[in-house]
PDB file of C-alpha atoms in Angstrom:
ATOM      1  CA  MET A   1     102.227  97.766-136.946  1.00 43.00           C
ATOM      2  CA  ASN A   2      98.855  99.203-138.779  1.00 53.00           C
ATOM      3  CA  ARG A   3      99.272  99.479-142.284  1.00 62.00           C
ATOM      4  CA  ARG A   4      96.900 101.273-144.534  1.00 66.00           C
ATOM      5  CA  PRO A   5      95.034  99.176-146.966  1.00 76.00           C
ATOM      6  CA  ALA A   6      96.538  99.182-150.085  1.00 83.00           C
ATOM      7  CA  PRO A   7      95.221 101.482-152.522  1.00 87.00           C
ATOM      8  CA  PRO A   8      91.606 100.730-154.389  1.00 89.00           C
ATOM      9  CA  CYS A   9      93.080 101.784-157.743  1.00 95.00           C
ATOM     10  CA  ASN A  10      95.794 103.658-159.319  1.00 96.00           C
ATOM     11  CA  LEU A  11      95.429 107.308-159.878  1.00 97.00           C
ATOM     12  CA  GLN A  12      98.795 107.453-161.449  1.00 95.00           C
ATOM     13  CA  GLY A  13      98.499 111.022-163.324  1.00 93.00           C
ATOM     14  CA  LEU A  14      95.679 112.425-161.745  1.00 98.00           C
ATOM     15  CA  ASN A  15      95.588 115.999-160.188  1.00 98.00           C
ATOM     16  CA  VAL A  16      92.636 115.973-157.982  1.00 99.00           C
ATOM     17  CA  LEU A  17      91.441 119.568-156.630  1.00 99.00           C
ATOM     18  CA  VAL A  18      90.700 118.617-152.450  1.00 99.00           C
ATOM     19  CA  THR A  19      88.807 121.589-151.575  1.00 98.00           C
ATOM     20  CA  ARG A  20      87.530 120.775-148.062  1.00 96.00           C
ATOM     21  CA  PRO A  21      88.423 123.145-144.731  1.00 95.00           C
ATOM     22  CA  ALA A  22      92.121 122.809-144.792  1.00 92.00           C
ATOM     23  CA  GLU A  23      91.941 120.859-141.135  1.00 89.00           C
ATOM     24  CA  GLN A  24      89.710 118.297-142.518  1.00 90.00           C
ATOM     25  CA  ALA A  25      91.943 117.372-146.009  1.00 95.00           C
ATOM     26  CA  ALA A  26      95.024 115.575-144.653  1.00 95.00           C
ATOM     27  CA  GLU A  27      93.547 112.445-144.296  1.00 95.00           C
ATOM     28  CA  PHE A  28      91.919 112.431-147.585  1.00 97.00           C
ATOM     29  CA  SER A  29      94.876 113.796-149.676  1.00 98.00           C
ATOM     30  CA  GLU A  30      97.401 111.131-147.971  1.00 97.00           C
ATOM     31  CA  LEU A  31      94.561 108.575-150.029  1.00 97.00           C
ATOM     32  CA  ILE A  32      94.872 110.404-152.994  1.00 98.00           C
ATOM     33  CA  SER A  33      99.145 110.438-152.411  1.00 97.00           C
ATOM     34  CA  ALA A  34      99.016 106.856-151.914  1.00 96.00           C
ATOM     35  CA  ALA A  35      97.299 106.106-154.686  1.00 97.00           C
ATOM     36  CA  HIS A  36      99.353 107.527-156.175  1.00 97.00           C
ATOM     37  CA  GLY A  37      97.567 110.942-157.618  1.00 98.00           C
ATOM     38  CA  ARG A  38      98.556 114.273-156.849  1.00 98.00           C
ATOM     39  CA  PRO A  39      96.323 116.096-154.542  1.00 98.00           C
ATOM     40  CA  VAL A  40      96.159 119.946-154.707  1.00 98.00           C
ATOM     41  CA  GLY A  41      94.963 121.685-152.131  1.00 98.00           C
ATOM     42  CA  PHE A  42      92.489 124.798-152.319  1.00 98.00           C
ATOM     43  CA  PRO A  43      90.137 124.984-149.060  1.00 98.00           C
ATOM     44  CA  ALA A  44      86.823 126.617-149.969  1.00 98.00           C
ATOM     45  CA  LEU A  45      85.593 126.840-146.848  1.00 97.00           C
ATOM     46  CA  GLU A  46      86.825 127.768-143.279  1.00 97.00           C
ATOM     47  CA  ILE A  47      85.455 126.179-140.323  1.00 96.00           C
ATOM     48  CA  LEU A  48      85.502 128.185-136.929  1.00 96.00           C
ATOM     49  CA  GLY A  49      83.594 127.509-133.535  1.00 95.00           C
ATOM     50  CA  PRO A  50      80.583 128.985-132.407  1.00 96.00           C
ATOM     51  CA  GLU A  51      80.765 132.648-130.967  1.00 92.00           C
ATOM     52  CA  ASP A  52      79.598 131.739-127.674  1.00 95.00           C
ATOM     53  CA  LYS A  53      80.470 128.504-126.656  1.00 96.00           C
ATOM     54  CA  HIS A  54      78.937 129.187-123.000  1.00 96.00           C
ATOM     55  CA  ALA A  55      75.612 129.587-124.724  1.00 95.00           C
ATOM     56  CA  VAL A  56      75.810 126.440-126.856  1.00 97.00           C
ATOM     57  CA  ARG A  57      77.151 124.541-123.487  1.00 97.00           C
ATOM     58  CA  ARG A  58      73.782 125.470-121.478  1.00 95.00           C
ATOM     59  CA  GLN A  59      72.002 124.429-124.688  1.00 95.00           C
ATOM     60  CA  LEU A  60      73.411 121.212-125.112  1.00 96.00           C
ATOM     61  CA  GLY A  61      73.570 120.837-121.497  1.00 95.00           C
ATOM     62  CA  ALA A  62      69.368 120.065-121.334  1.00 93.00           C
ATOM     63  CA  LEU A  63      69.568 116.649-122.889  1.00 96.00           C
ATOM     64  CA  ASP A  64      67.578 114.856-120.926  1.00 95.00           C
ATOM     65  CA  ARG A  65      64.261 116.627-121.617  1.00 96.00           C
ATOM     66  CA  LEU A  66      64.847 115.826-125.464  1.00 98.00           C
ATOM     67  CA  ASP A  67      63.915 113.026-127.477  1.00 98.00           C
ATOM     68  CA  LEU A  68      65.763 113.022-130.393  1.00 98.00           C
ATOM     69  CA  LEU A  69      69.577 114.751-131.328  1.00 99.00           C
ATOM     70  CA  ILE A  70      69.967 115.181-134.689  1.00 98.00           C
ATOM     71  CA  PHE A  71      73.738 116.065-135.829  1.00 98.00           C
ATOM     72  CA  VAL A  72      73.420 117.429-139.484  1.00 96.00           C
ATOM     73  CA  SER A  73      77.425 116.760-140.296  1.00 92.00           C
ATOM     74  CA  ALA A  74      80.632 115.322-139.038  1.00 92.00           C
ATOM     75  CA  ASN A  75      81.616 118.930-138.577  1.00 94.00           C
ATOM     76  CA  ALA A  76      78.898 119.247-135.934  1.00 96.00           C
ATOM     77  CA  VAL A  77      79.949 116.355-134.103  1.00 98.00           C
ATOM     78  CA  ARG A  78      83.438 117.340-133.989  1.00 96.00           C
ATOM     79  CA  TYR A  79      82.080 120.927-132.659  1.00 97.00           C
ATOM     80  CA  ALA A  80      79.806 119.699-130.503  1.00 98.00           C
ATOM     81  CA  PHE A  81      81.089 116.999-128.792  1.00 97.00           C
ATOM     82  CA  PRO A  82      83.763 119.101-126.186  1.00 97.00           C
ATOM     83  CA  LEU A  83      80.425 120.856-125.329  1.00 97.00           C
ATOM     84  CA  LEU A  84      78.528 118.145-124.572  1.00 97.00           C
ATOM     85  CA  PRO A  85      77.767 117.034-120.975  1.00 95.00           C
ATOM     86  CA  ASP A  86      79.918 113.926-119.827  1.00 92.00           C
ATOM     87  CA  GLN A  87      76.501 111.987-118.738  1.00 92.00           C
ATOM     88  CA  ILE A  88      74.454 111.128-122.207  1.00 94.00           C
ATOM     89  CA  PRO A  89      70.871 110.047-121.230  1.00 95.00           C
ATOM     90  CA  LEU A  90      71.042 106.171-122.036  1.00 92.00           C
ATOM     91  CA  ASP A  91      67.399 106.206-123.472  1.00 94.00           C
ATOM     92  CA  LEU A  92      68.119 109.186-125.794  1.00 97.00           C
ATOM     93  CA  ARG A  93      67.564 108.569-130.106  1.00 98.00           C
ATOM     94  CA  ILE A  94      70.393 109.928-131.650  1.00 98.00           C
ATOM     95  CA  ALA A  95      70.888 110.830-135.133  1.00 98.00           C
ATOM     96  CA  ALA A  96      72.921 111.320-138.092  1.00 97.00           C
ATOM     97  CA  VAL A  97      72.711 112.675-141.712  1.00 94.00           C
ATOM     98  CA  GLY A  98      74.729 110.495-143.416  1.00 88.00           C
ATOM     99  CA  ARG A  99      77.262 107.781-143.299  1.00 88.00           C
ATOM    100  CA  ALA A 100      80.138 110.519-142.362  1.00 88.00           C
ATOM    101  CA  THR A 101      78.064 112.075-139.974  1.00 93.00           C
ATOM    102  CA  GLY A 102      77.217 108.500-138.417  1.00 94.00           C
ATOM    103  CA  ARG A 103      81.239 107.820-138.828  1.00 93.00           C
ATOM    104  CA  ALA A 104      82.323 111.013-136.691  1.00 95.00           C
ATOM    105  CA  LEU A 105      79.659 110.027-133.948  1.00 97.00           C
ATOM    106  CA  GLU A 106      81.353 106.127-133.392  1.00 97.00           C
ATOM    107  CA  ALA A 107      84.710 107.881-133.532  1.00 96.00           C
ATOM    108  CA  VAL A 108      83.820 109.880-130.299  1.00 96.00           C
ATOM    109  CA  GLY A 109      82.278 106.514-128.463  1.00 95.00           C
ATOM    110  CA  LEU A 110      78.563 107.998-129.592  1.00 96.00           C
ATOM    111  CA  GLU A 111      75.994 105.173-131.417  1.00 94.00           C
ATOM    112  CA  PRO A 112      73.851 106.988-133.801  1.00 96.00           C
ATOM    113  CA  THR A 113      70.686 105.033-134.011  1.00 96.00           C
ATOM    114  CA  LEU A 114      69.298 106.593-136.979  1.00 97.00           C
ATOM    115  CA  VAL A 115      70.971 106.864-140.437  1.00 94.00           C
ATOM    116  CA  PRO A 116      69.373 107.168-143.748  1.00 92.00           C
ATOM    117  CA  ASP A 117      69.836 103.847-145.502  1.00 84.00           C
ATOM    118  CA  ALA A 118      70.099 105.395-149.041  1.00 78.00           C
ATOM    119  CA  SER A 119      69.685 109.287-149.722  1.00 78.00           C
ATOM    120  CA  PHE A 120      72.817 110.531-147.062  1.00 75.00           C
ATOM    121  CA  ASP A 121      70.674 114.347-146.341  1.00 85.00           C
ATOM    122  CA  SER A 122      68.067 115.442-145.026  1.00 90.00           C
ATOM    123  CA  GLU A 123      65.523 114.341-146.869  1.00 91.00           C
ATOM    124  CA  GLY A 124      66.806 110.705-146.433  1.00 92.00           C
ATOM    125  CA  LEU A 125      66.461 110.928-142.889  1.00 95.00           C
ATOM    126  CA  LEU A 126      62.791 112.250-143.013  1.00 96.00           C
ATOM    127  CA  ALA A 127      62.131 109.615-144.797  1.00 95.00           C
ATOM    128  CA  LEU A 128      62.576 106.695-142.299  1.00 96.00           C
ATOM    129  CA  PRO A 129      59.797 104.901-141.068  1.00 96.00           C
ATOM    130  CA  ALA A 130      60.669 106.222-137.055  1.00 97.00           C
ATOM    131  CA  LEU A 131      60.160 109.886-138.151  1.00 98.00           C
ATOM    132  CA  GLN A 132      56.900 109.568-139.543  1.00 98.00           C
ATOM    133  CA  HIS A 133      54.684 109.834-135.946  1.00 97.00           C
ATOM    134  CA  ILE A 134      56.406 112.479-133.898  1.00 98.00           C
ATOM    135  CA  GLU A 135      53.873 114.815-132.646  1.00 98.00           C
ATOM    136  CA  GLY A 136      54.933 116.294-129.367  1.00 98.00           C
ATOM    137  CA  TRP A 137      58.975 114.979-129.582  1.00 98.00           C
ATOM    138  CA  GLN A 138      61.253 117.576-128.268  1.00 98.00           C
ATOM    139  CA  ILE A 139      63.847 117.610-131.125  1.00 99.00           C
ATOM    140  CA  LEU A 140      67.562 119.435-130.852  1.00 98.00           C
ATOM    141  CA  ILE A 141      69.417 119.932-133.928  1.00 98.00           C
ATOM    142  CA  VAL A 142      72.782 120.846-134.006  1.00 98.00           C
ATOM    143  CA  ARG A 143      73.935 122.025-137.262  1.00 97.00           C
ATOM    144  CA  GLY A 144      76.811 125.104-138.233  1.00 94.00           C
ATOM    145  CA  ASN A 145      75.081 128.849-138.786  1.00 92.00           C
ATOM    146  CA  GLY A 146      72.373 129.120-141.205  1.00 82.00           C
ATOM    147  CA  GLY A 147      71.843 125.665-141.853  1.00 80.00           C
ATOM    148  CA  ARG A 148      69.370 124.751-144.775  1.00 84.00           C
ATOM    149  CA  PRO A 149      65.450 124.798-142.758  1.00 93.00           C
ATOM    150  CA  LEU A 150      63.846 122.002-144.777  1.00 95.00           C
ATOM    151  CA  LEU A 151      64.658 119.497-141.755  1.00 96.00           C
ATOM    152  CA  GLY A 152      63.298 121.373-139.083  1.00 97.00           C
ATOM    153  CA  ASP A 153      60.623 122.907-140.847  1.00 98.00           C
ATOM    154  CA  THR A 154      59.263 119.394-141.803  1.00 98.00           C
ATOM    155  CA  LEU A 155      59.964 118.098-137.664  1.00 98.00           C
ATOM    156  CA  ARG A 156      57.456 121.045-136.882  1.00 98.00           C
ATOM    157  CA  ALA A 157      55.288 120.148-139.502  1.00 98.00           C
ATOM    158  CA  ARG A 158      54.917 116.637-137.854  1.00 98.00           C
ATOM    159  CA  GLY A 159      54.164 118.085-134.655  1.00 98.00           C
ATOM    160  CA  ALA A 160      57.579 118.280-132.979  1.00 98.00           C
ATOM    161  CA  GLN A 161      58.788 121.026-131.308  1.00 98.00           C
ATOM    162  CA  VAL A 162      62.340 121.860-133.044  1.00 98.00           C
ATOM    163  CA  ASP A 163      65.408 123.779-131.743  1.00 97.00           C
ATOM    164  CA  TYR A 164      68.492 124.876-133.094  1.00 97.00           C
ATOM    165  CA  ALA A 165      72.297 124.441-131.392  1.00 97.00           C
ATOM    166  CA  GLU A 166      74.862 126.556-134.126  1.00 96.00           C
ATOM    167  CA  VAL A 167      78.409 124.621-133.024  1.00 97.00           C
ATOM    168  CA  TYR A 168      79.853 126.183-135.864  1.00 97.00           C
ATOM    169  CA  ARG A 169      80.243 128.779-137.973  1.00 96.00           C
ATOM    170  CA  ARG A 170      80.923 128.397-141.980  1.00 94.00           C
ATOM    171  CA  ARG A 171      83.118 131.071-143.810  1.00 95.00           C
ATOM    172  CA  LEU A 172      84.578 132.000-147.146  1.00 96.00           C
ATOM    173  CA  PRO A 173      87.909 131.669-147.310  1.00 96.00           C
ATOM    174  CA  GLN A 174      90.129 134.917-148.370  1.00 93.00           C
ATOM    175  CA  ARG A 175      91.999 133.206-151.639  1.00 92.00           C
ATOM    176  CA  ASN A 176      93.727 134.182-154.419  1.00 94.00           C
ATOM    177  CA  PRO A 177      92.596 131.801-156.856  1.00 96.00           C
ATOM    178  CA  ALA A 178      94.910 133.482-159.986  1.00 97.00           C
ATOM    179  CA  ASN A 179      97.736 131.329-160.130  1.00 97.00           C
ATOM    180  CA  LEU A 180      94.908 128.173-159.949  1.00 98.00           C
ATOM    181  CA  ILE A 181      93.458 129.300-162.603  1.00 98.00           C
ATOM    182  CA  ALA A 182      96.603 129.780-164.755  1.00 98.00           C
ATOM    183  CA  ASN A 183      97.619 126.716-164.561  1.00 98.00           C
ATOM    184  CA  TRP A 184      94.041 125.106-164.152  1.00 98.00           C
ATOM    185  CA  GLU A 185      94.848 123.011-167.391  1.00 97.00           C
ATOM    186  CA  ARG A 186      98.504 121.583-165.843  1.00 97.00           C
ATOM    187  CA  LEU A 187      96.947 121.660-162.239  1.00 98.00           C
ATOM    188  CA  VAL A 188      93.489 120.009-162.238  1.00 99.00           C
ATOM    189  CA  ASP A 189      92.026 116.798-163.613  1.00 98.00           C
ATOM    190  CA  VAL A 190      89.152 116.800-160.991  1.00 99.00           C
ATOM    191  CA  VAL A 191      87.473 118.699-158.434  1.00 99.00           C
ATOM    192  CA  THR A 192      86.077 116.844-154.836  1.00 99.00           C
ATOM    193  CA  VAL A 193      83.364 118.760-153.429  1.00 99.00           C
ATOM    194  CA  THR A 194      81.886 117.416-149.970  1.00 96.00           C
ATOM    195  CA  SER A 195      79.390 120.205-149.425  1.00 94.00           C
ATOM    196  CA  VAL A 196      77.070 122.975-151.695  1.00 94.00           C
ATOM    197  CA  GLN A 197      78.590 125.439-149.442  1.00 95.00           C
ATOM    198  CA  ILE A 198      82.074 124.815-150.872  1.00 97.00           C
ATOM    199  CA  LEU A 199      80.486 124.772-154.461  1.00 98.00           C
ATOM    200  CA  ASP A 200      78.627 127.729-153.895  1.00 98.00           C
ATOM    201  CA  ASN A 201      82.251 129.259-152.492  1.00 98.00           C
ATOM    202  CA  LEU A 202      84.420 127.375-155.332  1.00 98.00           C
ATOM    203  CA  PHE A 203      81.979 129.311-157.722  1.00 98.00           C
ATOM    204  CA  THR A 204      82.982 132.857-156.100  1.00 98.00           C
ATOM    205  CA  LEU A 205      86.218 132.060-155.259  1.00 98.00           C
ATOM    206  CA  LEU A 206      86.750 131.247-158.865  1.00 98.00           C
ATOM    207  CA  GLY A 207      85.094 134.147-161.129  1.00 97.00           C
ATOM    208  CA  GLU A 208      83.888 134.091-164.246  1.00 96.00           C
ATOM    209  CA  ALA A 209      86.998 132.629-165.597  1.00 92.00           C
ATOM    210  CA  GLY A 210      87.905 130.266-163.135  1.00 97.00           C
ATOM    211  CA  SER A 211      84.145 128.723-163.445  1.00 98.00           C
ATOM    212  CA  GLU A 212      84.240 128.383-166.712  1.00 98.00           C
ATOM    213  CA  ARG A 213      87.179 125.901-166.171  1.00 98.00           C
ATOM    214  CA  LEU A 214      85.597 124.429-163.196  1.00 99.00           C
ATOM    215  CA  ARG A 215      81.833 123.505-165.294  1.00 98.00           C
ATOM    216  CA  ALA A 216      84.364 122.014-167.848  1.00 98.00           C
ATOM    217  CA  THR A 217      85.938 120.111-165.338  1.00 99.00           C
ATOM    218  CA  PRO A 218      84.964 116.612-163.714  1.00 98.00           C
ATOM    219  CA  LEU A 219      83.523 116.897-160.089  1.00 99.00           C
ATOM    220  CA  VAL A 220      83.308 114.047-157.495  1.00 99.00           C
ATOM    221  CA  VAL A 221      80.573 115.318-155.200  1.00 98.00           C
ATOM    222  CA  ALA A 222      79.046 113.625-152.203  1.00 94.00           C
ATOM    223  CA  SER A 223      75.902 113.627-152.642  1.00 92.00           C
ATOM    224  CA  GLU A 224      72.751 113.436-154.560  1.00 92.00           C
ATOM    225  CA  ARG A 225      71.695 116.657-154.015  1.00 91.00           C
ATOM    226  CA  ILE A 226      74.797 118.047-154.590  1.00 96.00           C
ATOM    227  CA  ALA A 227      75.166 117.146-157.892  1.00 97.00           C
ATOM    228  CA  ARG A 228      71.585 118.676-158.804  1.00 96.00           C
ATOM    229  CA  GLU A 229      73.149 122.145-157.693  1.00 97.00           C
ATOM    230  CA  ALA A 230      76.422 121.248-160.157  1.00 99.00           C
ATOM    231  CA  ALA A 231      73.822 120.589-163.051  1.00 98.00           C
ATOM    232  CA  ASP A 232      72.199 123.751-162.537  1.00 98.00           C
ATOM    233  CA  ARG A 233      74.929 125.563-162.156  1.00 98.00           C
ATOM    234  CA  GLY A 234      76.365 124.213-166.028  1.00 98.00           C
ATOM    235  CA  CYS A 235      78.748 121.191-164.906  1.00 98.00           C
ATOM    236  CA  GLU A 236      79.411 118.986-167.496  1.00 97.00           C
ATOM    237  CA  GLN A 237      80.691 115.887-165.876  1.00 98.00           C
ATOM    238  CA  VAL A 238      79.246 115.055-161.997  1.00 98.00           C
ATOM    239  CA  LEU A 239      79.861 111.907-160.708  1.00 98.00           C
ATOM    240  CA  VAL A 240      77.730 111.012-157.136  1.00 97.00           C
ATOM    241  CA  ALA A 241      80.126 109.321-154.461  1.00 96.00           C
ATOM    242  CA  PRO A 242      78.202 107.115-152.251  1.00 92.00           C
ATOM    243  CA  SER A 243      78.898 109.263-149.242  1.00 90.00           C
ATOM    244  CA  ALA A 244      81.880 112.098-148.031  1.00 90.00           C
ATOM    245  CA  LEU A 245      84.088 109.362-146.201  1.00 91.00           C
ATOM    246  CA  ASP A 246      87.333 109.546-147.923  1.00 95.00           C
ATOM    247  CA  ARG A 247      87.000 106.057-149.063  1.00 94.00           C
ATOM    248  CA  ASP A 248      83.800 106.514-150.937  1.00 94.00           C
ATOM    249  CA  MET A 249      85.244 109.820-152.617  1.00 97.00           C
ATOM    250  CA  LEU A 250      88.301 108.110-153.714  1.00 97.00           C
ATOM    251  CA  ALA A 251      86.180 104.596-155.125  1.00 96.00           C
ATOM    252  CA  THR A 252      84.330 107.438-157.127  1.00 97.00           C
ATOM    253  CA  LEU A 253      87.980 108.909-158.065  1.00 98.00           C
ATOM    254  CA  CYS A 254      89.228 105.530-159.027  1.00 96.00           C
ATOM    255  CA  GLY A 255      86.372 105.532-161.908  1.00 93.00           C
ATOM    256  CA  LEU A 256      87.504 107.911-163.575  1.00 92.00           C
ATOM    257  CA  VAL A 257      90.795 105.852-164.394  1.00 89.00           C
ATOM    258  CA  ASP A 258      89.293 102.141-164.306  1.00 73.00           C
TER     259      ASP A 258
END
């Protein structure tokens, strides 16, 4: 029988606001509960599939002309995988922007050949030695709608031909935060944030009154980039997890109670 490993700490009495999309929050919430914490679900992002699956499938069907296929998030892997061809060229380089993305690729049987070893973001990927001399490369970036331009712009500046396959859409949920805001002190001791989009949406959803509470509450975030954005918005205490992986986020939560 497979048993879940013992929790790394005791989160007894800690109320953790979980802001991931609802369909991706279950395992993290279970880990918090197993550590005797209390997960409080408040999804601040909705993820939808592409508007035109057939167009995306055609894009992903031309992998044999590529030198590099880049996945920018675990969501990019989840939504692209059903649309990928059955046969992936064996010599195709596959890159993941971070650990969680790399783990998602491994889970579907794809081995990433390029993963940042320090900064788990576009900047970290761009710093890899293998991506410094790429003139003439054909690169496809798999992402959601309206992603950051930094990765593609920098690769183009280095001489690559870059296209995008937008395999999912992000949307602001329609949520009423009144109960959460009114009971914030009782319900929320720490907020977890795994993307800049989620942070932006939290401020939008919570409004002025809720945003003041958010700024005064400890945040556990999944990258230095999110931490910088949180600091710019006036958040007073921000802890940075090693990655967006559930276990890394949980380990950082443990730092609040140790």
